[in-house]
Amino acid sequence: MDELTGYVGNINAIVSELYENFKTLSKSGSCGQTSESVIKYDEDNFDKFGLFKFFKINGDYNLKPVFLGGAPASGGPRSLSLSDFIGIDDIIKDVFRNTMKFASGKPANNVLLWGDRGTGKSSLIRAVARSFGEEPYLDKIKFIEVVEDTAELIYELITLIKTKPCRFILVFDDIALDADSLFYKKLKSVLDGGLDELPENIIVYATSNKRHLTAEKFSRDSAGSDFIHPEEEAEEGLSLSDRFGLSFGLYTFDMETYLRIVDLYLKKYEVKISSFDMESVRKTALNYAVAKGSRSGRTAKQ
């Protein structure tokens, strides 16, 4: 009996010590860090700006506003507005409608734009962000582009913004990830929820050249041994893309649509071309697309 009493006493002492350690960690932050945020930002910017970028430089993690407005330099690029896009009207309507619902305080889906390179995936997200980056939406919704090397602090970013009165869309641009990468695991975990579900005031917009997002692998080492089962690789590749409620594929345009985009950029860059020379310009544009191997918006701009 005395041995049992002593055993219980030891257990109680251990539990008490663990509890005191837990209280100490709670006060100082996990892993002994202070509760002060390691992300550098200006609180006032949340009221002044609608677009932000989360990036790492010289070892510091920064959340900085993206400035809108100002006329482009002469001959410089003009940012596309939603009315400039050609050939993807239905996709624009669905993404805009989803964003409007979210800005209005209603539930909305995560969005994935995937497909051929240069077809306007990133440009469309930027155009949507710019449309909602000013009044009357400035105090309702914010866009934050998350750069890949900030992966380890994604949860810290979410913790920082989830208590803010406005809503946030995290933008992950051009993701083509290895299933073993930290960025892939963090993004998958954020979308999946786990024990800590994604707050109701945060959703994710992402773009990728691949629908399956992860790189296709057939062996784990250069010797070609330890082959992965194809069906398992396919399931892993789909596991992240399936977490987006809205998923749209953008493809290389047909010839007529491509030439309409060429015309658009001639106007945006204020290039004066006579009707006599226009046929020559279009032939040149088609030949250039053949050389590039793509009839895309990027090719038309180049």
GROMACS .gro file of C-alpha atoms in nm, residues 52-288:
model
  237
   52PHE     CA    1  -0.036   4.263  -4.965
   53LYS     CA    2   0.266   4.041  -5.022
   54PHE     CA    3   0.409   3.803  -4.762
   55PHE     CA    4   0.777   3.744  -4.833
   56LYS     CA    5   1.113   3.674  -4.674
   57ILE     CA    6   1.421   3.894  -4.717
   58ASN     CA    7   1.749   3.884  -4.526
   59GLY     CA    8   1.598   3.635  -4.283
   60ASP     CA    9   1.302   3.862  -4.196
   61TYR     CA   10   0.939   3.777  -4.272
   62ASN     CA   11   0.750   4.079  -4.403
   63LEU     CA   12   0.387   4.155  -4.476
   64LYS     CA   13   0.391   4.462  -4.698
   65PRO     CA   14   0.119   4.641  -4.898
   66VAL     CA   15   0.116   4.637  -5.278
   67PHE     CA   16   0.060   4.989  -5.405
   68LEU     CA   17  -0.203   5.048  -5.672
   69GLY     CA   18  -0.256   5.346  -5.898
   70GLY     CA   19  -0.013   5.570  -6.078
   71ALA     CA   20   0.022   5.592  -6.454
   72PRO     CA   21   0.264   5.346  -6.615
   73ALA     CA   22   0.581   5.477  -6.769
   74SER     CA   23   0.565   5.563  -7.137
   75GLY     CA   24   0.581   5.242  -7.335
   76GLY     CA   25   0.558   5.034  -7.016
   77PRO     CA   26   0.315   4.750  -6.950
   78ARG     CA   27  -0.048   4.820  -6.867
   79SER     CA   28  -0.209   4.592  -6.610
   80LEU     CA   29  -0.507   4.400  -6.741
   81SER     CA   30  -0.853   4.475  -6.606
   82LEU     CA   31  -1.129   4.214  -6.599
   83SER     CA   32  -1.283   4.363  -6.914
   84ASP     CA   33  -0.960   4.301  -7.108
   85PHE     CA   34  -0.970   3.921  -7.090
   86ILE     CA   35  -1.079   3.737  -7.402
   87GLY     CA   36  -1.208   3.383  -7.437
   88ILE     CA   37  -1.259   3.302  -7.065
   89ASP     CA   38  -1.579   3.493  -6.986
   90ASP     CA   39  -1.745   3.212  -6.789
   91ILE     CA   40  -1.438   3.160  -6.570
   92ILE     CA   41  -1.417   3.533  -6.497
   93LYS     CA   42  -1.784   3.541  -6.395
   94ASP     CA   43  -1.749   3.244  -6.160
   95VAL     CA   44  -1.432   3.372  -5.992
   96PHE     CA   45  -1.573   3.724  -5.960
   97ARG     CA   46  -1.904   3.591  -5.820
   98ASN     CA   47  -1.718   3.376  -5.566
   99THR     CA   48  -1.505   3.673  -5.459
  100MET     CA   49  -1.810   3.897  -5.430
  101LYS     CA   50  -1.986   3.642  -5.207
  102PHE     CA   51  -1.680   3.625  -4.982
  103ALA     CA   52  -1.648   4.004  -4.964
  104SER     CA   53  -2.017   4.020  -4.868
  105GLY     CA   54  -1.956   3.798  -4.566
  106LYS     CA   55  -2.096   3.479  -4.718
  107PRO     CA   56  -1.923   3.139  -4.742
  108ALA     CA   57  -1.711   3.098  -5.056
  109ASN     CA   58  -1.491   2.834  -5.218
  110ASN     CA   59  -1.117   2.802  -5.253
  111VAL     CA   60  -1.023   2.856  -5.620
  112LEU     CA   61  -0.764   2.681  -5.838
  113LEU     CA   62  -0.674   2.804  -6.188
  114TRP     CA   63  -0.463   2.549  -6.374
  115GLY     CA   64  -0.355   2.478  -6.729
  116ASP     CA   65  -0.126   2.583  -7.011
  117ARG     CA   66   0.146   2.840  -6.949
  118GLY     CA   67   0.075   3.201  -7.038
  119THR     CA   68  -0.304   3.163  -7.059
  120GLY     CA   69  -0.381   3.433  -6.802
  121LYS     CA   70  -0.412   3.244  -6.472
  122SER     CA   71  -0.197   3.481  -6.267
  123SER     CA   72  -0.317   3.786  -6.459
  124LEU     CA   73  -0.679   3.697  -6.381
  125ILE     CA   74  -0.609   3.668  -6.008
  126ARG     CA   75  -0.428   4.004  -6.016
  127ALA     CA   76  -0.717   4.166  -6.203
  128VAL     CA   77  -0.970   4.032  -5.950
  129ALA     CA   78  -0.751   4.152  -5.663
  130ARG     CA   79  -0.721   4.499  -5.815
  131SER     CA   80  -1.100   4.513  -5.864
  132PHE     CA   81  -1.154   4.451  -5.493
  133GLY     CA   82  -0.844   4.637  -5.372
  134GLU     CA   83  -1.013   4.976  -5.348
  135GLU     CA   84  -1.340   5.128  -5.226
  136PRO     CA   85  -1.608   5.016  -5.161
  137TYR     CA   86  -1.438   4.685  -5.072
  138LEU     CA   87  -1.127   4.817  -4.898
  139ASP     CA   88  -1.257   4.752  -4.547
  140LYS     CA   89  -1.418   4.419  -4.639
  141ILE     CA   90  -1.159   4.205  -4.817
  142LYS     CA   91  -0.780   4.183  -4.849
  143PHE     CA   92  -0.558   3.979  -5.082
  144ILE     CA   93  -0.222   3.844  -4.960
  145GLU     CA   94   0.022   3.683  -5.204
  146VAL     CA   95   0.221   3.416  -5.019
  147VAL     CA   96   0.574   3.359  -5.151
  148GLU     CA   97   0.704   3.002  -5.132
  149ASP     CA   98   0.998   3.064  -4.898
  150THR     CA   99   0.759   3.178  -4.623
  151ALA     CA  100   0.610   2.827  -4.595
  152GLU     CA  101   0.725   2.768  -4.238
  153LEU     CA  102   0.526   3.069  -4.114
  154ILE     CA  103   0.198   3.016  -4.297
  155TYR     CA  104   0.022   2.924  -3.972
  156GLU     CA  105   0.169   3.230  -3.800
  157LEU     CA  106   0.029   3.444  -4.082
  158ILE     CA  107  -0.314   3.285  -4.043
  159THR     CA  108  -0.301   3.339  -3.666
  160LEU     CA  109  -0.215   3.705  -3.729
  161ILE     CA  110  -0.503   3.780  -3.966
  162LYS     CA  111  -0.782   3.553  -3.843
  163THR     CA  112  -0.883   3.800  -3.570
  164LYS     CA  113  -0.903   4.097  -3.806
  165PRO     CA  114  -1.252   4.234  -3.884
  166CYS     CA  115  -1.211   4.195  -4.262
  167ARG     CA  116  -1.179   3.884  -4.481
  168PHE     CA  117  -0.863   3.757  -4.650
  169ILE     CA  118  -0.779   3.565  -4.967
  170LEU     CA  119  -0.436   3.401  -4.958
  171VAL     CA  120  -0.289   3.385  -5.311
  172PHE     CA  121  -0.046   3.103  -5.395
  173ASP     CA  122   0.081   3.176  -5.746
  174ASP     CA  123   0.236   2.924  -5.988
  175ILE     CA  124   0.258   2.626  -5.756
  176ALA     CA  125   0.420   2.313  -5.895
  177LEU     CA  126   0.529   2.127  -5.589
  178ASP     CA  127   0.702   1.813  -5.479
  179ALA     CA  128   0.493   1.614  -5.233
  180ASP     CA  129   0.792   1.612  -4.997
  181SER     CA  130   0.831   1.992  -4.994
  182LEU     CA  131   0.741   2.196  -4.688
  183PHE     CA  132   0.533   2.438  -4.896
  184TYR     CA  133   0.320   2.155  -5.036
  185LYS     CA  134   0.264   2.002  -4.692
  186LYS     CA  135   0.173   2.337  -4.536
  187LEU     CA  136  -0.070   2.433  -4.812
  188LYS     CA  137  -0.233   2.089  -4.805
  189SER     CA  138  -0.268   2.107  -4.429
  190VAL     CA  139  -0.416   2.457  -4.444
  191LEU     CA  140  -0.679   2.348  -4.697
  192ASP     CA  141  -0.751   2.020  -4.521
  193GLY     CA  142  -0.813   2.190  -4.188
  194GLY     CA  143  -0.682   1.925  -3.952
  195LEU     CA  144  -0.745   1.997  -3.585
  196ASP     CA  145  -0.742   2.371  -3.653
  197GLU     CA  146  -0.981   2.447  -3.938
  198LEU     CA  147  -0.915   2.735  -4.173
  199PRO     CA  148  -1.091   3.040  -4.018
  200GLU     CA  149  -1.415   3.144  -4.185
  201ASN     CA  150  -1.261   3.479  -4.285
  202ILE     CA  151  -0.982   3.317  -4.492
  203ILE     CA  152  -0.991   3.130  -4.826
  204VAL     CA  153  -0.722   3.037  -5.081
  205TYR     CA  154  -0.678   3.125  -5.450
  206ALA     CA  155  -0.402   2.937  -5.633
  207THR     CA  156  -0.261   2.901  -5.985
  208SER     CA  157  -0.060   2.615  -6.133
  209ASN     CA  158   0.059   2.488  -6.469
  210LYS     CA  159  -0.050   2.142  -6.353
  211ARG     CA  160  -0.391   2.030  -6.239
  212HIS     CA  161  -0.238   1.763  -6.013
  213LEU     CA  162   0.006   2.019  -5.867
  214THR     CA  163   0.273   1.771  -5.756
  215ALA     CA  164   0.562   1.666  -5.975
  216GLU     CA  165   0.528   1.320  -6.126
  217LYS     CA  166   0.793   1.082  -5.998
  218PHE     CA  167   0.870   0.729  -6.102
  219SER     CA  168   1.159   0.649  -5.869
  220ARG     CA  169   1.294   0.777  -5.541
  221ASP     CA  170   1.660   0.773  -5.639
  222SER     CA  171   1.879   0.814  -5.943
  223ALA     CA  172   1.941   0.439  -5.964
  224GLY     CA  173   1.578   0.388  -6.060
  225SER     CA  174   1.490   0.158  -5.771
  226ASP     CA  175   1.200   0.173  -5.526
  227PHE     CA  176   0.932   0.253  -5.785
  228ILE     CA  177   0.616   0.428  -5.679
  229HIS     CA  178   0.286   0.261  -5.764
  230PRO     CA  179   0.127   0.472  -6.042
  231GLU     CA  180  -0.217   0.467  -5.878
  232GLU     CA  181  -0.072   0.593  -5.549
  233GLU     CA  182   0.117   0.871  -5.726
  234ALA     CA  183  -0.202   0.979  -5.905
  235GLU     CA  184  -0.398   0.986  -5.579
  236GLU     CA  185  -0.129   1.197  -5.410
  237GLY     CA  186  -0.127   1.437  -5.703
  238LEU     CA  187  -0.503   1.484  -5.684
  239SER     CA  188  -0.515   1.510  -5.305
  240LEU     CA  189  -0.435   1.882  -5.300
  241SER     CA  190  -0.632   1.991  -5.607
  242ASP     CA  191  -0.942   1.818  -5.469
  243ARG     CA  192  -0.939   2.060  -5.177
  244PHE     CA  193  -1.041   2.349  -5.406
  245GLY     CA  194  -1.416   2.390  -5.440
  246LEU     CA  195  -1.376   2.574  -5.772
  247SER     CA  196  -1.121   2.449  -6.025
  248PHE     CA  197  -1.086   2.586  -6.378
  249GLY     CA  198  -0.859   2.480  -6.664
  250LEU     CA  199  -0.720   2.742  -6.905
  251TYR     CA  200  -0.590   2.619  -7.238
  252THR     CA  201  -0.405   2.745  -7.544
  253PHE     CA  202  -0.639   2.966  -7.749
  254ASP     CA  203  -0.765   2.905  -8.101
  255MET     CA  204  -0.623   3.124  -8.379
  256GLU     CA  205  -0.909   3.375  -8.385
  257THR     CA  206  -0.897   3.433  -8.008
  258TYR     CA  207  -0.518   3.463  -8.014
  259LEU     CA  208  -0.532   3.734  -8.283
  260ARG     CA  209  -0.798   3.923  -8.085
  261ILE     CA  210  -0.555   3.926  -7.790
  262VAL     CA  211  -0.280   4.058  -8.019
  263ASP     CA  212  -0.513   4.342  -8.119
  264LEU     CA  213  -0.584   4.411  -7.751
  265TYR     CA  214  -0.216   4.452  -7.668
  266LEU     CA  215  -0.156   4.675  -7.970
  267LYS     CA  216  -0.420   4.909  -7.829
  268LYS     CA  217  -0.294   4.886  -7.469
  269TYR     CA  218   0.059   4.973  -7.582
  270GLU     CA  219  -0.081   5.243  -7.812
  271VAL     CA  220   0.090   5.100  -8.118
  272LYS     CA  221  -0.043   5.275  -8.429
  273ILE     CA  222  -0.076   5.037  -8.723
  274SER     CA  223  -0.257   5.111  -9.047
  275SER     CA  224  -0.518   4.870  -9.178
  276PHE     CA  225  -0.283   4.799  -9.469
  277ASP     CA  226  -0.009   4.677  -9.235
  278MET     CA  227  -0.243   4.490  -8.998
  279GLU     CA  228  -0.251   4.175  -9.211
  280SER     CA  229   0.128   4.161  -9.203
  281VAL     CA  230   0.129   4.206  -8.823
  282ARG     CA  231  -0.115   3.920  -8.780
  283LYS     CA  232   0.090   3.688  -9.000
  284THR     CA  233   0.395   3.777  -8.794
  285ALA     CA  234   0.202   3.708  -8.473
  286LEU     CA  235   0.093   3.363  -8.598
  287ASN     CA  236   0.445   3.273  -8.705
  288TYR     CA  237   0.575   3.383  -8.366
   0.00000   0.00000   0.00000
